[in-house]
PDB file of C-alpha atoms in Angstrom:
ATOM      1  CA  UNK U   1       0.027  -0.002   0.068  1.00 50.00           C
ATOM      2  CA  UNK U   2       2.861   2.306   0.947  1.00 51.00           C
ATOM      3  CA  UNK U   3       4.555   1.624  -2.489  1.00 55.00           C
ATOM      4  CA  UNK U   4       1.357   2.294  -4.344  1.00 52.00           C
ATOM      5  CA  UNK U   5       0.826   5.539  -2.574  1.00 49.00           C
ATOM      6  CA  UNK U   6       4.447   6.527  -3.370  1.00 52.00           C
ATOM      7  CA  UNK U   7       4.143   5.488  -7.261  1.00 56.00           C
ATOM      8  CA  UNK U   8       0.887   7.628  -7.460  1.00 53.00           C
ATOM      9  CA  UNK U   9       2.595  10.496  -5.879  1.00 52.00           C
ATOM     10  CA  UNK U  10       5.515  10.084  -8.533  1.00 50.00           C
ATOM     11  CA  UNK U  11       2.813  10.048 -11.218  1.00 53.00           C
ATOM     12  CA  UNK U  12       1.129  13.464 -10.348  1.00 50.00           C
ATOM     13  CA  UNK U  13       4.273  15.215  -9.095  1.00 49.00           C
ATOM     14  CA  UNK U  14       6.867  16.833 -11.634  1.00 47.00           C
ATOM     15  CA  UNK U  15       6.696  20.120 -13.491  1.00 40.00           C
ATOM     16  CA  UNK U  16       4.357  22.827 -11.896  1.00 42.00           C
ATOM     17  CA  UNK U  17       2.455  22.755 -15.039  1.00 42.00           C
ATOM     18  CA  UNK U  18       1.962  19.111 -15.491  1.00 49.00           C
ATOM     19  CA  UNK U  19      -1.474  17.776 -15.701  1.00 56.00           C
ATOM     20  CA  UNK U  20      -2.443  15.187 -13.301  1.00 62.00           C
ATOM     21  CA  UNK U  21      -5.044  12.522 -12.604  1.00 77.00           C
ATOM     22  CA  UNK U  22      -7.663  13.566 -10.250  1.00 84.00           C
ATOM     23  CA  UNK U  23      -8.847  10.149  -9.433  1.00 85.00           C
ATOM     24  CA  UNK U  24      -5.261   9.256  -8.637  1.00 85.00           C
ATOM     25  CA  UNK U  25      -5.016  12.365  -6.385  1.00 88.00           C
ATOM     26  CA  UNK U  26      -8.354  11.549  -4.515  1.00 92.00           C
ATOM     27  CA  UNK U  27      -7.225   7.978  -4.006  1.00 89.00           C
ATOM     28  CA  UNK U  28      -3.888   8.978  -2.517  1.00 87.00           C
ATOM     29  CA  UNK U  29      -5.524  11.375  -0.191  1.00 92.00           C
ATOM     30  CA  UNK U  30      -8.285   8.793   0.925  1.00 90.00           C
ATOM     31  CA  UNK U  31      -5.786   5.923   1.562  1.00 87.00           C
ATOM     32  CA  UNK U  32      -3.186   8.090   3.048  1.00 86.00           C
ATOM     33  CA  UNK U  33      -1.914   6.201   6.223  1.00 80.00           C
ATOM     34  CA  UNK U  34       0.633   8.600   7.772  1.00 83.00           C
ATOM     35  CA  UNK U  35       3.250  11.331   7.706  1.00 86.00           C
ATOM     36  CA  UNK U  36       5.299  10.036   4.799  1.00 86.00           C
ATOM     37  CA  UNK U  37       2.398   9.925   2.462  1.00 86.00           C
ATOM     38  CA  UNK U  38       1.211  13.345   3.545  1.00 87.00           C
ATOM     39  CA  UNK U  39       4.680  14.699   2.807  1.00 88.00           C
ATOM     40  CA  UNK U  40       4.805  13.186  -0.724  1.00 87.00           C
ATOM     41  CA  UNK U  41       1.174  14.718  -1.523  1.00 88.00           C
ATOM     42  CA  UNK U  42       2.383  18.218  -0.113  1.00 89.00           C
ATOM     43  CA  UNK U  43       5.560  18.020  -2.379  1.00 89.00           C
ATOM     44  CA  UNK U  44       3.269  17.492  -5.218  1.00 87.00           C
ATOM     45  CA  UNK U  45       0.911  20.484  -4.141  1.00 90.00           C
ATOM     46  CA  UNK U  46       3.919  22.642  -3.897  1.00 88.00           C
ATOM     47  CA  UNK U  47       4.817  22.030  -7.591  1.00 85.00           C
ATOM     48  CA  UNK U  48       1.368  22.023  -9.034  1.00 90.00           C
ATOM     49  CA  UNK U  49      -1.304  24.736  -8.089  1.00 90.00           C
ATOM     50  CA  UNK U  50      -4.127  22.459  -9.315  1.00 92.00           C
ATOM     51  CA  UNK U  51      -3.200  19.857  -6.659  1.00 92.00           C
ATOM     52  CA  UNK U  52      -3.276  22.578  -3.924  1.00 94.00           C
ATOM     53  CA  UNK U  53      -6.618  23.721  -5.263  1.00 94.00           C
ATOM     54  CA  UNK U  54      -7.994  20.305  -5.183  1.00 95.00           C
ATOM     55  CA  UNK U  55      -6.665  19.808  -1.521  1.00 96.00           C
ATOM     56  CA  UNK U  56      -8.612  22.875  -0.393  1.00 96.00           C
ATOM     57  CA  UNK U  57     -11.663  21.738  -2.188  1.00 96.00           C
ATOM     58  CA  UNK U  58     -11.465  18.380  -0.530  1.00 97.00           C
ATOM     59  CA  UNK U  59     -10.983  20.048   2.870  1.00 97.00           C
ATOM     60  CA  UNK U  60     -14.703  20.993   2.473  1.00 97.00           C
ATOM     61  CA  UNK U  61     -15.929  17.420   1.433  1.00 96.00           C
ATOM     62  CA  UNK U  62     -18.820  15.794   3.382  1.00 96.00           C
ATOM     63  CA  UNK U  63     -16.518  12.822   3.312  1.00 96.00           C
ATOM     64  CA  UNK U  64     -15.113  13.660   6.740  1.00 96.00           C
ATOM     65  CA  UNK U  65     -12.057  11.166   6.259  1.00 95.00           C
ATOM     66  CA  UNK U  66     -11.049  12.744   2.985  1.00 96.00           C
ATOM     67  CA  UNK U  67     -11.475  16.414   4.427  1.00 97.00           C
ATOM     68  CA  UNK U  68      -9.428  15.648   7.548  1.00 96.00           C
ATOM     69  CA  UNK U  69      -6.591  14.232   5.384  1.00 95.00           C
ATOM     70  CA  UNK U  70      -6.742  16.886   2.808  1.00 96.00           C
ATOM     71  CA  UNK U  71      -6.794  19.546   5.460  1.00 97.00           C
ATOM     72  CA  UNK U  72      -3.851  17.872   7.172  1.00 95.00           C
ATOM     73  CA  UNK U  73      -1.736  17.842   3.993  1.00 95.00           C
ATOM     74  CA  UNK U  74      -2.289  21.316   3.617  1.00 96.00           C
ATOM     75  CA  UNK U  75      -0.872  21.910   6.970  1.00 96.00           C
ATOM     76  CA  UNK U  76       2.292  20.112   5.744  1.00 93.00           C
ATOM     77  CA  UNK U  77       2.345  22.223   2.584  1.00 95.00           C
ATOM     78  CA  UNK U  78       2.268  25.245   5.000  1.00 96.00           C
ATOM     79  CA  UNK U  79       5.231  24.011   7.190  1.00 95.00           C
ATOM     80  CA  UNK U  80       7.328  23.683   3.870  1.00 92.00           C
ATOM     81  CA  UNK U  81       6.227  26.896   1.990  1.00 92.00           C
ATOM     82  CA  UNK U  82       3.900  28.857   3.963  1.00 93.00           C
ATOM     83  CA  UNK U  83       3.622  31.635   1.216  1.00 93.00           C
ATOM     84  CA  UNK U  84       1.729  29.126  -0.960  1.00 93.00           C
ATOM     85  CA  UNK U  85      -1.070  28.765   1.685  1.00 94.00           C
ATOM     86  CA  UNK U  86      -1.206  32.357   2.932  1.00 92.00           C
ATOM     87  CA  UNK U  87      -3.425  33.666   0.008  1.00 93.00           C
ATOM     88  CA  UNK U  88      -6.215  31.151   1.002  1.00 95.00           C
ATOM     89  CA  UNK U  89      -6.181  32.154   4.746  1.00 96.00           C
ATOM     90  CA  UNK U  90      -8.992  34.565   4.299  1.00 96.00           C
ATOM     91  CA  UNK U  91     -11.152  31.768   2.958  1.00 96.00           C
ATOM     92  CA  UNK U  92     -10.185  29.530   5.869  1.00 98.00           C
ATOM     93  CA  UNK U  93     -11.085  32.282   8.343  1.00 98.00           C
ATOM     94  CA  UNK U  94     -14.520  32.749   6.655  1.00 97.00           C
ATOM     95  CA  UNK U  95     -15.189  29.190   6.736  1.00 97.00           C
ATOM     96  CA  UNK U  96     -14.422  28.467  10.483  1.00 97.00           C
ATOM     97  CA  UNK U  97     -17.789  29.061  11.904  1.00 94.00           C
ATOM     98  CA  UNK U  98     -19.472  26.689   9.165  1.00 94.00           C
ATOM     99  CA  UNK U  99     -17.014  23.841   9.596  1.00 94.00           C
ATOM    100  CA  UNK U 100     -18.667  20.990  11.467  1.00 93.00           C
ATOM    101  CA  UNK U 101     -15.340  18.705  11.143  1.00 96.00           C
ATOM    102  CA  UNK U 102     -13.326  19.400  14.208  1.00 96.00           C
ATOM    103  CA  UNK U 103     -10.206  17.824  12.477  1.00 96.00           C
ATOM    104  CA  UNK U 104     -10.280  20.206   9.586  1.00 98.00           C
ATOM    105  CA  UNK U 105     -10.931  23.211  11.937  1.00 98.00           C
ATOM    106  CA  UNK U 106      -7.921  22.040  13.958  1.00 98.00           C
ATOM    107  CA  UNK U 107      -5.683  22.006  10.723  1.00 98.00           C
ATOM    108  CA  UNK U 108      -7.041  25.437   9.680  1.00 98.00           C
ATOM    109  CA  UNK U 109      -6.575  27.025  13.138  1.00 98.00           C
ATOM    110  CA  UNK U 110      -3.082  25.502  13.310  1.00 98.00           C
ATOM    111  CA  UNK U 111      -2.050  27.127   9.962  1.00 98.00           C
ATOM    112  CA  UNK U 112      -3.778  30.603  11.113  1.00 98.00           C
ATOM    113  CA  UNK U 113      -1.994  30.370  14.492  1.00 98.00           C
ATOM    114  CA  UNK U 114       1.436  30.074  12.613  1.00 97.00           C
ATOM    115  CA  UNK U 115       0.758  32.729  10.163  1.00 96.00           C
ATOM    116  CA  UNK U 116       0.916  36.693   9.971  1.00 96.00           C
ATOM    117  CA  UNK U 117      -2.711  37.432  10.910  1.00 96.00           C
ATOM    118  CA  UNK U 118      -1.776  41.162  10.264  1.00 94.00           C
ATOM    119  CA  UNK U 119      -2.377  40.310   6.471  1.00 93.00           C
ATOM    120  CA  UNK U 120      -6.114  39.744   6.777  1.00 96.00           C
ATOM    121  CA  UNK U 121      -8.751  42.250   7.165  1.00 96.00           C
ATOM    122  CA  UNK U 122     -10.034  43.818  10.358  1.00 97.00           C
ATOM    123  CA  UNK U 123     -13.395  42.131   9.730  1.00 97.00           C
ATOM    124  CA  UNK U 124     -11.550  38.755   9.712  1.00 97.00           C
ATOM    125  CA  UNK U 125      -9.651  39.654  12.956  1.00 98.00           C
ATOM    126  CA  UNK U 126     -13.071  40.130  14.407  1.00 98.00           C
ATOM    127  CA  UNK U 127     -14.303  36.681  13.022  1.00 98.00           C
ATOM    128  CA  UNK U 128     -11.129  34.894  14.568  1.00 98.00           C
ATOM    129  CA  UNK U 129     -11.560  36.611  17.984  1.00 98.00           C
ATOM    130  CA  UNK U 130     -15.261  35.591  18.266  1.00 98.00           C
ATOM    131  CA  UNK U 131     -14.654  32.142  16.948  1.00 98.00           C
ATOM    132  CA  UNK U 132     -11.451  31.432  19.123  1.00 98.00           C
ATOM    133  CA  UNK U 133     -12.987  32.678  22.387  1.00 98.00           C
ATOM    134  CA  UNK U 134     -16.086  30.422  21.691  1.00 97.00           C
ATOM    135  CA  UNK U 135     -13.777  27.673  21.112  1.00 96.00           C
ATOM    136  CA  UNK U 136     -11.883  28.274  24.387  1.00 94.00           C
ATOM    137  CA  UNK U 137     -14.908  28.593  26.330  1.00 92.00           C
ATOM    138  CA  UNK U 138     -16.732  25.435  24.927  1.00 91.00           C
ATOM    139  CA  UNK U 139     -16.489  22.240  26.982  1.00 86.00           C
ATOM    140  CA  UNK U 140     -16.412  20.173  23.748  1.00 89.00           C
ATOM    141  CA  UNK U 141     -13.375  21.618  22.032  1.00 91.00           C
ATOM    142  CA  UNK U 142     -10.254  19.500  21.579  1.00 92.00           C
ATOM    143  CA  UNK U 143      -7.144  20.548  23.441  1.00 91.00           C
ATOM    144  CA  UNK U 144      -5.284  21.201  20.213  1.00 93.00           C
ATOM    145  CA  UNK U 145      -8.222  23.463  19.114  1.00 95.00           C
ATOM    146  CA  UNK U 146      -8.024  25.273  22.323  1.00 94.00           C
ATOM    147  CA  UNK U 147      -4.228  25.794  22.301  1.00 94.00           C
ATOM    148  CA  UNK U 148      -4.284  27.195  18.689  1.00 97.00           C
ATOM    149  CA  UNK U 149      -7.132  29.502  19.484  1.00 97.00           C
ATOM    150  CA  UNK U 150      -5.213  30.888  22.491  1.00 96.00           C
ATOM    151  CA  UNK U 151      -2.190  31.555  20.367  1.00 96.00           C
ATOM    152  CA  UNK U 152      -4.401  33.420  17.707  1.00 98.00           C
ATOM    153  CA  UNK U 153      -6.213  35.579  20.311  1.00 98.00           C
ATOM    154  CA  UNK U 154      -2.839  36.356  21.738  1.00 96.00           C
ATOM    155  CA  UNK U 155      -1.463  37.624  18.336  1.00 97.00           C
ATOM    156  CA  UNK U 156      -4.712  39.489  17.885  1.00 97.00           C
ATOM    157  CA  UNK U 157      -4.037  41.060  21.440  1.00 96.00           C
ATOM    158  CA  UNK U 158      -0.846  42.527  19.981  1.00 94.00           C
ATOM    159  CA  UNK U 159      -2.965  44.767  17.690  1.00 94.00           C
ATOM    160  CA  UNK U 160      -6.121  44.967  19.928  1.00 95.00           C
ATOM    161  CA  UNK U 161      -4.922  45.178  23.491  1.00 93.00           C
ATOM    162  CA  UNK U 162      -8.470  45.256  24.911  1.00 92.00           C
ATOM    163  CA  UNK U 163      -8.492  41.495  24.133  1.00 95.00           C
ATOM    164  CA  UNK U 164      -5.587  40.829  26.728  1.00 94.00           C
ATOM    165  CA  UNK U 165      -7.739  40.916  29.722  1.00 92.00           C
ATOM    166  CA  UNK U 166     -10.474  38.755  28.464  1.00 94.00           C
ATOM    167  CA  UNK U 167      -7.975  36.166  27.146  1.00 95.00           C
ATOM    168  CA  UNK U 168      -6.114  36.135  30.566  1.00 93.00           C
ATOM    169  CA  UNK U 169      -9.373  35.541  32.551  1.00 93.00           C
ATOM    170  CA  UNK U 170     -10.330  32.750  29.955  1.00 93.00           C
ATOM    171  CA  UNK U 171      -7.127  31.162  30.267  1.00 92.00           C
ATOM    172  CA  UNK U 172      -7.317  31.189  34.186  1.00 88.00           C
ATOM    173  CA  UNK U 173     -10.820  29.498  33.769  1.00 88.00           C
ATOM    174  CA  UNK U 174      -9.367  27.063  31.484  1.00 86.00           C
ATOM    175  CA  UNK U 175      -6.575  26.120  33.984  1.00 78.00           C
ATOM    176  CA  UNK U 176      -9.269  24.625  36.316  1.00 76.00           C
ATOM    177  CA  UNK U 177      -9.886  22.012  33.705  1.00 70.00           C
ATOM    178  CA  UNK U 178      -6.314  20.496  34.832  1.00 65.00           C
ATOM    179  CA  UNK U 179      -5.299  19.392  31.038  1.00 78.00           C
ATOM    180  CA  UNK U 180      -1.503  19.417  31.059  1.00 81.00           C
ATOM    181  CA  UNK U 181      -1.360  20.736  27.524  1.00 81.00           C
ATOM    182  CA  UNK U 182      -3.744  23.565  28.273  1.00 85.00           C
ATOM    183  CA  UNK U 183      -1.745  24.402  31.662  1.00 86.00           C
ATOM    184  CA  UNK U 184       1.429  24.477  29.881  1.00 88.00           C
ATOM    185  CA  UNK U 185       0.261  26.566  27.001  1.00 88.00           C
ATOM    186  CA  UNK U 186      -1.836  28.855  29.155  1.00 90.00           C
ATOM    187  CA  UNK U 187       1.232  29.580  31.323  1.00 89.00           C
ATOM    188  CA  UNK U 188       3.145  30.616  28.413  1.00 91.00           C
ATOM    189  CA  UNK U 189       0.535  32.785  27.001  1.00 93.00           C
ATOM    190  CA  UNK U 190      -0.283  34.376  30.286  1.00 91.00           C
ATOM    191  CA  UNK U 191       3.490  35.345  30.730  1.00 90.00           C
ATOM    192  CA  UNK U 192       3.473  37.142  27.273  1.00 88.00           C
ATOM    193  CA  UNK U 193       0.320  38.781  27.936  1.00 88.00           C
ATOM    194  CA  UNK U 194       1.609  40.705  31.039  1.00 85.00           C
ATOM    195  CA  UNK U 195       3.427  43.307  28.898  1.00 73.00           C
ATOM    196  CA  UNK U 196       0.408  43.728  26.685  1.00 72.00           C
ATOM    197  CA  UNK U 197      -1.985  44.371  29.730  1.00 58.00           C
ATOM    198  CA  UNK U 198       0.054  47.153  31.032  1.00 53.00           C
ATOM    199  CA  UNK U 199      -0.160  48.977  27.848  1.00 56.00           C
ATOM    200  CA  UNK U 200      -4.083  48.493  27.402  1.00 55.00           C
ATOM    201  CA  UNK U 201      -5.733  51.289  25.867  1.00 52.00           C
ATOM    202  CA  UNK U 202      -3.172  51.742  22.905  1.00 53.00           C
ATOM    203  CA  UNK U 203      -3.959  50.559  19.291  1.00 60.00           C
ATOM    204  CA  UNK U 204      -7.139  50.164  17.320  1.00 65.00           C
ATOM    205  CA  UNK U 205     -10.578  48.849  18.836  1.00 66.00           C
ATOM    206  CA  UNK U 206     -11.642  45.369  17.557  1.00 69.00           C
ATOM    207  CA  UNK U 207     -15.451  45.667  16.488  1.00 58.00           C
TER     208      UNK U 207
END
């Protein structure tokens, strides 16, 4: 199975303008078993914008497994060449509230948390703040979703200092949950927030 996926990856990679077999691509994503296969597909997407476009399309598929694997592969593309994914970040942000696949949401939030969010609009900053606070306060959000949401709001607080106190209060509330991952991430963010809180009142207001 591993050799089959590698052979399919070889078939669709190559020059940036090369045509590819969409059936092979979908099969590769559907049958992806681990990191190595994701890396092969990511390399193909880096060299072929049509493959990248399909991975984005698959990320919104009703087939939850296909959507998860496609979005996970997009995060691998981002790790190698963030600039390739950056133009699609506004679309990812606008989609967050409509996504009912937490695995896809986790991949999108990871990409956003590692990106320069100053490159998106103030409207999208508002969407991010509202969505990420909702994820932090939800009793059902996965630990990774909360961790990425924390990092995104911290980045927003660098531009909108009024968010700092609310984030600090929310993190303090989360620490009562006792998750080791949340405790560790929350402690790091709280230390970074201390300086922002001292300067509160400067900077634009988030609407």
